[in-house]
Amino acid sequence: MKTVKTSCRSCHGGCGAIVHLDGDRVVKIQPDPDSPLSKGRMCIKGLKGIELLYHPDRLKYPMKRLGGRGEGKWGRITWDEAYDLIAENLQKTISQYGAEAIVIAQGTGRHMFQHVPRFANTLGTPNWIEPGMAMCFFPRVQAGMMGFGAFSVVDYYSGVNPECILVWGHNHDVTSAGGECQFFIQDAIKRGAKLIVIDPRKTPLASKAELWLRVRPGTDDALALGMLNVIINEKLFDREFVEKWTYGFEALCARVQEYPVERVSEITWIPAEQIRAAARMFAGAGTATLEWGCAIEHTPNTMQTVRAISLLMALTGNYDKPGGWYEGMNVLPSPSHNSHLLSREQSLKRLGEKEFRVMAGAHNPFPSAHIPTAYQAMLTGEPYPVRAMMLFGNNGIMSNGGAQATHEAMMSLDFISSMELFMTPTTALADVVLPAASWLELDEIYAPPDLASHTILVQKQVVRTHECKSDEEVFCELSRKMGLEYGAETPEEIYDAQLAAAARLHPQLERLTFQKMKELSYLQIPIEFGKYEKRSGFRTPTGKVELYSTLMEKLGYDPLPYYEEPPESPYSQPLLAKDFPLILTTGGRVANFFCTEHHQIPSLRKGHPNPIVDLHPDTAREHGIADGDWVYIESPRGRITQKARLSQDMDPRVVNCEYGWWYPERETQDFGCWESNANVLTTMGPPYDPSMGTYQLRGLLCRISKNDDRDT
Ligand SMILES: Nc1nc2c(c(=O)[nH]1)N[C@H]1C(S)=C(S)[C@@H](COP(=O)(O)OP(=O)(O)OC[C@H]3O[C@@H](n4cnc5c(=O)[nH]c(N)nc54)[C@H](O)[C@@H]3O)O[C@H]1N2
Ligand SMILES: Nc1nc2c(c(=O)[nH]1)N[C@H]1C(S)=C(S)[C@@H](COP(=O)(O)OP(=O)(O)OC[C@H]3O[C@@H](n4cnc5c(=O)[nH]c(N)nc54)[C@H](O)[C@@H]3O)O[C@H]1N2
Ligand code: SF4
Ligand SMILES: [Mo]
């Protein structure tokens, strides 16, 4: 028996794990009490890692398609044959249409995140995509960069407990930006932090809150402006901080006058007194801080929503201060993205570059292509043809808005490769399938941005199963095969280069190598607060916190936040609302699954066997639905079924359905992906957020009925 200390990376987090081995077989996973992050805790997904590692349905070796696309007929091939097939097809696409005709898709914030743009640039395509760039986390990062010159997160480390935590559109004690942060907020509540929760559902966290604001889905922009209105008009802001360190206060004052509390109450369906109480409680706390989730990033007004909410932190002076938000320490620079290998001509071809200038444009150090524009190009050949796709841990049929359009676009392609842990509804459409290593099978160094990059942690290759490889290894090996410059370095050499760059910023990290990091498991640099005072200013064009964004103005967008009615609501589409009278929101994650993953892990599925739709009992009764009944949920785009959970706390006009549901146990190649998939109801069509390209996933219209056909 032997043990290895590593970090679980089964979600965005990095909880410390002790892995017990009997010979070369993992027999037990335990939380590591020495982890400075999770301190002896892990969630159920990490603890059940062995079930994933040795699951009989894992993809075990490379395969190629034998029958028609999506027919489910596969033949085993060697890695060399797989690389040859991929190389041959990519080269064919490049010579016929140009490298931009290849889209490289990755899934949400995984270990290979930085390596995908690196490979794309090396290959010569500007078109890499990741769902988070417009829909999750990156709008918050952009708002931070724009307003404060840095991305910032809650300080749980200095010993100063936040007095008040505003939890906005976030199921934090279940999800959290990085998994281990769910434990931080639980600890902060135990130490006396008071909560304000903004959520259409009364989540377990909302049940613990002093104030729960049941917002109408998709109207968080108005609510934030209403709270800013109260804080400004009642002079509850931090006068000294605002005078000394902010830019554009007068302009913001004028803008928020358009949002008196009574108007905001009408828009958001929240009683005016609650809006005032929330603003007063937040501004009145000695230290107040903000935790926010992806619910505010699933609307076509994402950027202004996120900016408006972030300004609450600026006006109340809770910035870079113990118990408030603190500014990123940037302990570990990104690996080189090989940006020099992508010509200017190619980068100007990035899909969405001209339209969505904050996400895809040249100002962004990390620009990616616009997902709907990429799928549109597959379907129509406009603005130019996209003919091949490489997927690395992306389950687009389940995760993209508009499952039907995603399917149609993928079916039209000349070539698709997909690297995955399991056969999914998306991977089933590929020509070549590559078996991916899971979190216990690969090496990585990582500095979680949700911990403001003051910690470096490692993930270690504890074992290897079958013929699985890490995505990073595949980028290297494929590059070598194709004679590209990427393959000059191995993953370990890339990590060493990152650590060398880290040492140039933080001298205490000198001579740190990946091998050394493996011995250390974790490394933290001390957090500094008030950095803007020490360097006299913020890293923004004006050197101040930009309430009025000069960058947004320069890029041709409104420099001040505003509210916009959701494009499909009872107010914006009253005719449609006659047929689809209920408001639908999607998401609302659960502890047992990570996005579209884990539905085949027996002990996780057992705890949450079916998809759940939340309804008010009156709404259910009106449609003859009882608690636990299967319900049809229908939007103008399609119909799915989920199981009813009745709650008095829901607004009777709102329903919430879970996302990510497919049935890996089904024999059919689509794995029942049309049955309960929330994205059958959504669309990735316009309107889009003008600067980010985000589309609507929260706050659409739907209707419901009882499903008598489904066997319960
Ligand atoms: N309606 C609706 N749609 C949504 C959302 C919503 O709330 N509502 N949320 C959106 C958000 S925030 C996100 S981030 C996206 C997520 O969308 P995706 O990233 O597409 O979905 P995931 O399920 O996270 O990951 C996809 C696949 O990665 C595989 N995988 C896991 N680890 C590895 C690995 O190491 N290598 C490889 N190659 N594969 C691996 C998993 O098996 C899984 O099938 O969905 C978005 N879609
Ligand atoms: N266990 C687990 N952890 C995860 C994930 C997972 O699937 N499972 N997914 C990971 C990913 S990719 C992400 S992006 C994060 C997502 O995690 P969160 O940011 O927490 O996102 P959700 O749980 O989808 O939604 C958060 C809350 O928003 C509420 N909500 C719905 N519509 C609205 C709205 O219009 N306004 C407001 N204010 N609230 C609304 C929902 O009721 C829900 O309680 O979690 C990550 N961590
Ligand atoms: S929270 Fe995330 S990192 Fe922590 S144990 Fe769970 S899956 Fe692993
Ligand atoms: Mo996400």
Short mmCIF file of C-alpha atoms in Angstrom, two decimals, residues 81-493:
data_model
loop_
_atom_site.label_atom_id
_atom_site.label_comp_id
_atom_site.label_asym_id
_atom_site.label_seq_id
_atom_site.Cartn_x
_atom_site.Cartn_y
_atom_site.Cartn_z
CA GLU A 81 -3.40 5.74 -36.92
CA ALA A 82 -5.58 8.28 -35.08
CA TYR A 83 -2.93 11.00 -35.42
CA ASP A 84 -2.48 10.16 -39.12
CA LEU A 85 -6.21 10.40 -39.74
CA ILE A 86 -6.50 13.70 -37.89
CA ALA A 87 -3.41 15.17 -39.56
CA GLU A 88 -4.56 14.10 -43.02
CA ASN A 89 -8.03 15.62 -42.56
CA LEU A 90 -6.77 18.86 -41.02
CA GLN A 91 -4.29 19.29 -43.82
CA LYS A 92 -7.00 18.65 -46.39
CA THR A 93 -9.23 21.29 -44.77
CA ILE A 94 -6.36 23.79 -44.58
CA SER A 95 -5.40 23.38 -48.23
CA GLN A 96 -9.01 23.62 -49.44
CA TYR A 97 -10.42 26.35 -47.17
CA GLY A 98 -7.61 27.74 -44.98
CA ALA A 99 -6.80 26.96 -41.34
CA GLU A 100 -9.66 29.19 -40.15
CA ALA A 101 -12.07 26.50 -41.42
CA ILE A 102 -11.02 24.41 -38.38
CA VAL A 103 -12.79 25.17 -35.06
CA ILE A 104 -11.20 23.86 -31.88
CA ALA A 105 -13.73 23.52 -29.08
CA GLN A 106 -12.94 22.90 -25.45
CA GLY A 107 -15.22 22.52 -22.47
CA THR A 108 -15.42 24.58 -19.32
CA GLY A 109 -12.17 25.67 -17.59
CA ARG A 110 -10.32 22.36 -17.57
CA HIS A 111 -6.63 21.57 -17.13
CA MET A 112 -5.97 21.96 -20.87
CA PHE A 113 -7.60 25.40 -20.97
CA GLN A 114 -4.42 27.33 -21.85
CA HIS A 115 -3.15 24.64 -24.19
CA VAL A 116 -6.07 24.90 -26.60
CA PRO A 117 -5.36 28.48 -27.77
CA ARG A 118 -1.69 27.51 -27.91
CA PHE A 119 -2.45 24.61 -30.24
CA ALA A 120 -4.92 26.70 -32.29
CA ASN A 121 -2.36 29.46 -32.81
CA THR A 122 0.25 26.89 -33.78
CA LEU A 123 -2.12 25.33 -36.27
CA GLY A 124 -2.97 28.78 -37.64
CA THR A 125 -6.66 28.99 -36.78
CA PRO A 126 -8.03 31.94 -34.76
CA ASN A 127 -11.19 29.94 -34.09
CA TRP A 128 -10.92 28.24 -30.72
CA ILE A 129 -14.00 28.31 -28.52
CA GLU A 130 -14.85 27.67 -24.86
CA PRO A 131 -18.29 28.16 -23.29
CA GLY A 132 -16.94 30.32 -20.47
CA MET A 133 -15.53 33.05 -22.68
CA ALA A 134 -18.96 34.63 -23.18
CA MET A 135 -21.20 32.70 -20.80
CA CYS A 136 -19.37 31.90 -17.62
CA PHE A 137 -16.70 33.58 -15.53
CA PHE A 138 -14.93 35.54 -18.29
CA PRO A 139 -17.52 38.34 -18.36
CA ARG A 140 -16.76 38.75 -14.63
CA VAL A 141 -13.04 38.72 -15.39
CA GLN A 142 -13.53 41.33 -18.12
CA ALA A 143 -15.62 43.54 -15.82
CA GLY A 144 -12.84 43.31 -13.25
CA MET A 145 -10.14 44.21 -15.74
CA MET A 146 -12.19 47.05 -17.15
CA GLY A 147 -13.36 48.57 -13.89
CA PHE A 148 -10.55 47.75 -11.48
CA GLY A 149 -7.62 46.80 -13.72
CA ALA A 150 -7.62 43.28 -12.23
CA PHE A 151 -9.86 40.33 -11.53
CA SER A 152 -10.68 40.15 -7.87
CA VAL A 153 -12.21 37.63 -5.50
CA VAL A 154 -13.39 37.33 -1.91
CA ASP A 155 -10.74 37.27 0.79
CA TYR A 156 -11.29 34.30 3.09
CA TYR A 157 -7.60 34.04 4.05
CA SER A 158 -6.62 37.10 6.05
CA GLY A 159 -8.58 36.11 9.15
CA VAL A 160 -10.99 39.04 8.77
CA ASN A 161 -14.42 37.49 8.26
CA PRO A 162 -16.72 39.41 5.89
CA GLU A 163 -19.61 40.91 7.87
CA CYS A 164 -21.93 40.69 4.88
CA ILE A 165 -21.73 38.48 1.79
CA LEU A 166 -23.88 39.36 -1.19
CA VAL A 167 -24.46 36.13 -3.16
CA TRP A 168 -25.73 37.02 -6.60
CA GLY A 169 -27.09 34.42 -9.06
CA HIS A 170 -24.89 31.81 -7.49
CA ASN A 171 -25.53 28.51 -5.79
CA HIS A 172 -22.28 28.98 -3.94
CA ASP A 173 -22.36 26.32 -1.25
CA VAL A 174 -22.98 23.71 -3.98
CA THR A 175 -21.03 25.03 -6.96
CA SER A 176 -18.62 27.88 -6.22
CA ALA A 177 -16.23 29.28 -8.77
CA GLY A 178 -13.62 26.73 -7.72
CA GLY A 179 -14.97 23.71 -5.86
CA GLU A 180 -13.14 24.33 -2.59
CA CYS A 181 -14.68 27.82 -2.27
CA GLN A 182 -17.96 26.14 -1.25
CA PHE A 183 -16.23 25.28 2.03
CA PHE A 184 -14.96 28.85 2.53
CA ILE A 185 -18.44 30.35 2.45
CA GLN A 186 -19.76 27.64 4.77
CA ASP A 187 -16.98 28.53 7.24
CA ALA A 188 -17.64 32.28 6.89
CA ILE A 189 -21.34 31.77 7.70
CA LYS A 190 -20.42 29.74 10.78
CA ARG A 191 -18.19 32.62 11.87
CA GLY A 192 -21.13 35.02 11.65
CA ALA A 193 -21.17 36.46 8.11
CA LYS A 194 -24.67 37.67 7.17
CA LEU A 195 -26.01 36.84 3.73
CA ILE A 196 -28.02 38.62 1.07
CA VAL A 197 -29.01 36.13 -1.65
CA ILE A 198 -30.38 37.13 -5.05
CA ASP A 199 -32.00 34.12 -6.68
CA PRO A 200 -35.42 33.19 -8.13
CA ARG A 201 -35.27 30.01 -6.03
CA LYS A 202 -35.00 29.72 -2.29
CA THR A 203 -31.79 27.70 -2.35
CA PRO A 204 -30.38 26.22 0.87
CA LEU A 205 -28.07 29.26 0.96
CA ALA A 206 -31.07 31.59 0.54
CA SER A 207 -32.72 29.85 3.50
CA LYS A 208 -29.77 30.93 5.64
CA ALA A 209 -29.89 34.54 4.42
CA GLU A 210 -30.94 37.68 6.29
CA LEU A 211 -32.39 38.86 3.01
CA TRP A 212 -33.47 36.79 0.03
CA LEU A 213 -34.46 38.78 -3.05
CA ARG A 214 -36.53 36.65 -5.41
CA VAL A 215 -35.57 38.34 -8.65
CA ARG A 216 -37.45 37.83 -11.91
CA PRO A 217 -35.01 35.84 -14.09
CA GLY A 218 -32.94 37.99 -16.40
CA THR A 219 -33.51 41.34 -14.63
CA ASP A 220 -30.40 41.48 -12.44
CA ASP A 221 -29.16 44.52 -14.39
CA ALA A 222 -32.14 46.56 -13.17
CA LEU A 223 -31.75 45.32 -9.61
CA ALA A 224 -28.08 46.30 -9.47
CA LEU A 225 -28.88 49.77 -10.82
CA GLY A 226 -31.65 50.11 -8.22
CA MET A 227 -29.27 49.22 -5.41
CA LEU A 228 -26.70 51.68 -6.77
CA ASN A 229 -29.48 54.30 -6.83
CA VAL A 230 -30.20 53.77 -3.13
CA ILE A 231 -26.53 53.78 -2.15
CA ILE A 232 -25.89 57.00 -4.07
CA ASN A 233 -29.08 58.90 -3.23
CA GLU A 234 -28.99 57.96 0.44
CA LYS A 235 -25.26 58.81 0.50
CA LEU A 236 -24.33 55.40 1.84
CA PHE A 237 -21.16 55.18 -0.26
CA ASP A 238 -17.58 55.42 1.00
CA ARG A 239 -16.99 59.09 0.29
CA GLU A 240 -13.22 59.03 0.73
CA PHE A 241 -12.67 56.04 -1.55
CA VAL A 242 -15.06 57.38 -4.19
CA GLU A 243 -13.43 60.83 -4.24
CA LYS A 244 -9.88 59.62 -4.25
CA TRP A 245 -10.02 56.45 -6.29
CA THR A 246 -12.96 56.41 -8.71
CA TYR A 247 -13.54 57.89 -12.16
CA GLY A 248 -16.97 58.92 -13.49
CA PHE A 249 -18.98 59.23 -10.28
CA GLU A 250 -21.06 62.15 -11.54
CA ALA A 251 -21.95 60.31 -14.73
CA LEU A 252 -22.94 57.22 -12.77
CA CYS A 253 -25.08 59.37 -10.43
CA ALA A 254 -26.94 60.72 -13.43
CA ARG A 255 -27.43 57.23 -14.92
CA VAL A 256 -28.81 55.66 -11.75
CA GLN A 257 -31.50 58.37 -11.50
CA GLU A 258 -33.19 56.47 -14.36
CA TYR A 259 -33.66 53.58 -11.94
CA PRO A 260 -35.70 54.72 -8.93
CA VAL A 261 -36.53 51.86 -6.60
CA GLU A 262 -40.25 51.80 -7.49
CA ARG A 263 -39.44 51.32 -11.18
CA VAL A 264 -36.87 48.62 -10.37
CA SER A 265 -39.40 46.87 -8.16
CA GLU A 266 -41.85 46.72 -11.08
CA ILE A 267 -39.20 45.31 -13.39
CA THR A 268 -37.72 42.75 -11.00
CA TRP A 269 -40.87 41.76 -9.06
CA ILE A 270 -38.99 42.40 -5.80
CA PRO A 271 -40.77 44.59 -3.19
CA ALA A 272 -39.21 48.09 -3.09
CA GLU A 273 -38.54 47.83 0.64
CA GLN A 274 -36.43 44.70 0.12
CA ILE A 275 -34.31 46.45 -2.50
CA ARG A 276 -33.69 49.35 -0.12
CA ALA A 277 -32.97 46.99 2.76
CA ALA A 278 -30.43 45.03 0.71
CA ALA A 279 -28.63 48.21 -0.43
CA ARG A 280 -28.55 49.58 3.13
CA MET A 281 -27.36 46.32 4.66
CA PHE A 282 -24.60 45.89 2.08
CA ALA A 283 -23.39 49.48 2.28
CA GLY A 284 -23.75 49.61 6.07
CA ALA A 285 -21.56 46.59 6.81
CA GLY A 286 -18.02 47.25 8.05
CA THR A 287 -16.73 44.76 5.49
CA ALA A 288 -18.97 43.53 2.74
CA THR A 289 -18.11 41.32 -0.16
CA LEU A 290 -19.61 39.84 -3.30
CA GLU A 291 -19.85 36.25 -4.58
CA TRP A 292 -21.41 36.02 -8.03
CA GLY A 293 -22.31 33.18 -10.35
CA CYS A 294 -23.05 32.43 -13.96
CA ALA A 295 -26.78 33.24 -13.73
CA ILE A 296 -25.89 36.90 -14.40
CA GLU A 297 -23.83 35.85 -17.43
CA HIS A 298 -26.60 34.09 -19.31
CA THR A 299 -28.33 37.12 -20.83
CA PRO A 300 -27.73 39.37 -23.85
CA ASN A 301 -26.98 42.20 -21.40
CA THR A 302 -24.31 40.28 -19.53
CA MET A 303 -21.49 42.80 -19.64
CA GLN A 304 -23.54 45.72 -18.31
CA THR A 305 -25.14 43.50 -15.67
CA VAL A 306 -21.83 42.26 -14.38
CA ARG A 307 -20.33 45.75 -14.48
CA ALA A 308 -23.26 47.24 -12.56
CA ILE A 309 -22.99 44.59 -9.84
CA SER A 310 -19.22 45.01 -9.54
CA LEU A 311 -19.64 48.75 -8.95
CA LEU A 312 -21.32 47.96 -5.62
CA MET A 313 -17.89 46.86 -4.42
CA ALA A 314 -16.29 50.09 -5.64
CA LEU A 315 -18.83 52.50 -4.15
CA THR A 316 -18.70 50.83 -0.75
CA GLY A 317 -14.89 50.87 -0.67
CA ASN A 318 -14.60 47.14 -0.07
CA TYR A 319 -11.84 46.75 -2.61
CA ASP A 320 -8.44 45.11 -1.98
CA LYS A 321 -9.21 45.06 1.69
CA PRO A 322 -9.22 42.19 4.24
CA GLY A 323 -12.65 40.56 4.35
CA GLY A 324 -13.62 42.31 1.10
CA TRP A 325 -12.45 41.63 -2.42
CA TYR A 326 -8.74 41.32 -3.07
CA GLU A 327 -6.88 41.80 -6.26
CA GLY A 328 -5.21 38.91 -8.10
CA MET A 329 -1.61 38.09 -7.13
CA ASN A 330 -0.77 36.51 -10.52
CA VAL A 331 1.51 33.93 -9.00
CA LEU A 332 1.67 31.74 -12.11
CA PRO A 333 1.81 33.28 -15.58
CA SER A 334 0.01 31.43 -18.39
CA PRO A 335 2.03 29.18 -20.66
CA SER A 336 2.92 30.84 -23.92
CA HIS A 337 -0.02 30.81 -26.31
CA ASN A 338 2.36 30.88 -29.27
CA SER A 339 0.47 33.98 -30.39
CA HIS A 340 3.41 34.98 -32.56
CA LEU A 341 2.61 32.00 -34.79
CA LEU A 342 -0.81 33.39 -35.72
CA SER A 343 -0.45 36.05 -38.40
CA ARG A 344 -2.33 39.32 -38.07
CA GLU A 345 -4.24 38.40 -41.21
CA GLN A 346 -5.42 35.15 -39.62
CA SER A 347 -6.29 36.75 -36.29
CA LEU A 348 -8.52 39.30 -38.07
CA LYS A 349 -10.52 36.36 -39.38
CA ARG A 350 -11.55 35.34 -35.86
CA LEU A 351 -15.31 34.71 -35.99
CA GLY A 352 -17.03 37.51 -34.04
CA GLU A 353 -13.87 39.67 -33.96
CA LYS A 354 -15.53 42.74 -35.42
CA GLU A 355 -18.85 42.42 -33.60
CA PHE A 356 -17.99 41.30 -30.06
CA ARG A 357 -14.93 43.36 -29.44
CA VAL A 358 -14.54 42.74 -25.71
CA MET A 359 -14.58 38.96 -26.08
CA ALA A 360 -13.10 38.34 -29.52
CA GLY A 361 -11.27 41.57 -30.35
CA ALA A 362 -7.65 42.60 -30.31
CA HIS A 363 -7.88 44.47 -26.99
CA ASN A 364 -8.40 41.14 -25.18
CA PRO A 365 -5.12 39.41 -24.32
CA PHE A 366 -7.07 36.15 -24.52
CA PRO A 367 -9.45 36.48 -27.48
CA SER A 368 -11.61 33.54 -28.59
CA ALA A 369 -14.17 33.04 -31.36
CA HIS A 370 -17.91 33.59 -30.89
CA ILE A 371 -19.61 30.21 -30.55
CA PRO A 372 -22.91 31.03 -32.35
CA THR A 373 -21.02 32.66 -35.23
CA ALA A 374 -18.84 29.54 -35.54
CA TYR A 375 -21.86 27.22 -35.71
CA GLN A 376 -23.54 29.59 -38.16
CA ALA A 377 -20.45 29.36 -40.37
CA MET A 378 -20.72 25.55 -40.31
CA LEU A 379 -24.36 25.72 -41.34
CA THR A 380 -24.23 28.48 -43.95
CA GLY A 381 -20.63 28.90 -45.09
CA GLU A 382 -20.90 32.57 -44.01
CA PRO A 383 -18.80 34.65 -43.46
CA TYR A 384 -16.62 31.77 -44.66
CA PRO A 385 -16.85 27.97 -44.49
CA VAL A 386 -16.02 26.06 -41.32
CA ARG A 387 -15.57 22.43 -42.27
CA ALA A 388 -13.71 20.65 -39.45
CA MET A 389 -13.94 20.57 -35.70
CA MET A 390 -11.73 19.23 -32.95
CA LEU A 391 -13.36 18.81 -29.54
CA PHE A 392 -11.52 18.49 -26.25
CA GLY A 393 -13.96 17.82 -23.39
CA ASN A 394 -16.84 19.73 -24.94
CA ASN A 395 -20.37 18.34 -24.88
CA GLY A 396 -21.96 20.95 -27.15
CA ILE A 397 -25.18 19.03 -27.88
CA MET A 398 -25.88 19.29 -24.16
CA SER A 399 -24.23 22.59 -23.30
CA ASN A 400 -24.75 24.95 -26.26
CA GLY A 401 -27.94 26.97 -26.43
CA GLY A 402 -30.01 25.28 -29.16
CA ALA A 403 -29.19 21.57 -29.18
CA GLN A 404 -30.95 21.09 -32.52
CA ALA A 405 -28.87 23.72 -34.34
CA THR A 406 -25.67 22.37 -32.78
CA HIS A 407 -26.55 18.88 -34.01
CA GLU A 408 -27.43 20.06 -37.51
CA ALA A 409 -24.20 22.05 -37.79
CA MET A 410 -22.02 19.17 -36.61
CA MET A 411 -23.75 16.72 -38.95
CA SER A 412 -22.82 18.98 -41.89
CA LEU A 413 -19.06 18.92 -41.23
CA ASP A 414 -16.39 17.10 -43.23
CA PHE A 415 -14.39 16.03 -40.19
CA ILE A 416 -14.76 15.90 -36.39
CA SER A 417 -12.38 14.56 -33.75
CA SER A 418 -13.38 14.37 -30.09
CA MET A 419 -11.26 13.65 -27.04
CA GLU A 420 -13.38 12.47 -24.12
CA LEU A 421 -13.67 10.36 -21.00
CA PHE A 422 -16.94 8.77 -22.17
CA MET A 423 -19.02 8.43 -25.32
CA THR A 424 -21.43 11.40 -25.13
CA PRO A 425 -24.21 12.61 -27.45
CA THR A 426 -21.63 15.03 -28.93
CA THR A 427 -18.70 12.63 -29.24
CA ALA A 428 -21.05 10.14 -30.92
CA LEU A 429 -20.95 12.48 -33.98
CA ALA A 430 -17.15 12.29 -34.40
CA ASP A 431 -15.00 10.61 -37.06
CA VAL A 432 -12.12 9.98 -34.67
CA VAL A 433 -12.48 9.49 -30.92
CA LEU A 434 -9.56 9.85 -28.50
CA PRO A 435 -9.60 8.46 -24.92
CA ALA A 436 -8.81 11.14 -22.32
CA ALA A 437 -7.03 10.67 -19.02
CA SER A 438 -9.11 11.60 -15.95
CA TRP A 439 -7.93 13.73 -13.01
CA LEU A 440 -6.03 10.86 -11.35
CA GLU A 441 -4.14 10.15 -14.56
CA LEU A 442 -2.41 13.38 -15.52
CA ASP A 443 0.10 16.04 -14.54
CA GLU A 444 -0.80 19.71 -14.28
CA ILE A 445 0.19 22.87 -12.47
CA TYR A 446 -2.56 25.32 -11.72
CA ALA A 447 -3.08 28.64 -9.97
CA PRO A 448 -6.85 28.96 -9.50
CA PRO A 449 -8.02 32.41 -10.61
CA ASP A 450 -10.94 32.15 -8.21
CA LEU A 451 -8.37 32.22 -5.41
CA ALA A 452 -6.94 35.30 -7.12
CA SER A 453 -3.91 33.26 -8.11
CA HIS A 454 -2.05 33.27 -4.81
CA THR A 455 -1.84 29.46 -4.70
CA ILE A 456 -0.07 27.05 -7.03
CA LEU A 457 -1.21 23.47 -6.85
CA VAL A 458 -0.33 20.33 -8.74
CA GLN A 459 -2.29 17.45 -10.08
CA LYS A 460 -0.22 14.29 -10.37
CA GLN A 461 -0.39 11.30 -12.62
CA VAL A 462 -1.13 8.65 -10.00
CA VAL A 463 -2.10 5.87 -12.42
CA ARG A 464 -2.94 5.36 -16.10
CA THR A 465 -5.78 3.21 -17.41
CA HIS A 466 -6.01 1.57 -20.82
CA GLU A 467 -4.57 3.75 -23.63
CA CYS A 468 -5.74 7.09 -22.20
CA LYS A 469 -3.59 10.20 -22.59
CA SER A 470 -3.80 13.74 -21.31
CA ASP A 471 -5.02 16.42 -23.72
CA GLU A 472 -1.68 18.23 -23.32
CA GLU A 473 0.23 15.14 -24.47
CA VAL A 474 -2.00 14.91 -27.52
CA PHE A 475 -1.33 18.53 -28.52
CA CYS A 476 2.42 17.84 -28.35
CA GLU A 477 2.34 14.52 -30.16
CA LEU A 478 -0.03 15.68 -32.88
CA SER A 479 2.02 18.84 -33.43
CA ARG A 480 5.14 16.73 -33.88
CA LYS A 481 3.33 14.46 -36.29
CA MET A 482 2.21 17.50 -38.30
CA GLY A 483 5.61 19.19 -38.11
CA LEU A 484 4.22 22.16 -36.13
CA GLU A 485 6.33 24.23 -33.75
CA TYR A 486 4.18 23.47 -30.67
CA GLY A 487 5.69 20.02 -30.27
CA ALA A 488 9.14 21.38 -29.53
CA GLU A 489 8.30 21.24 -25.80
CA THR A 490 6.79 18.51 -23.62
CA PRO A 491 4.05 19.36 -21.09
CA GLU A 492 6.62 19.22 -18.28
CA GLU A 493 8.89 21.65 -20.11
#
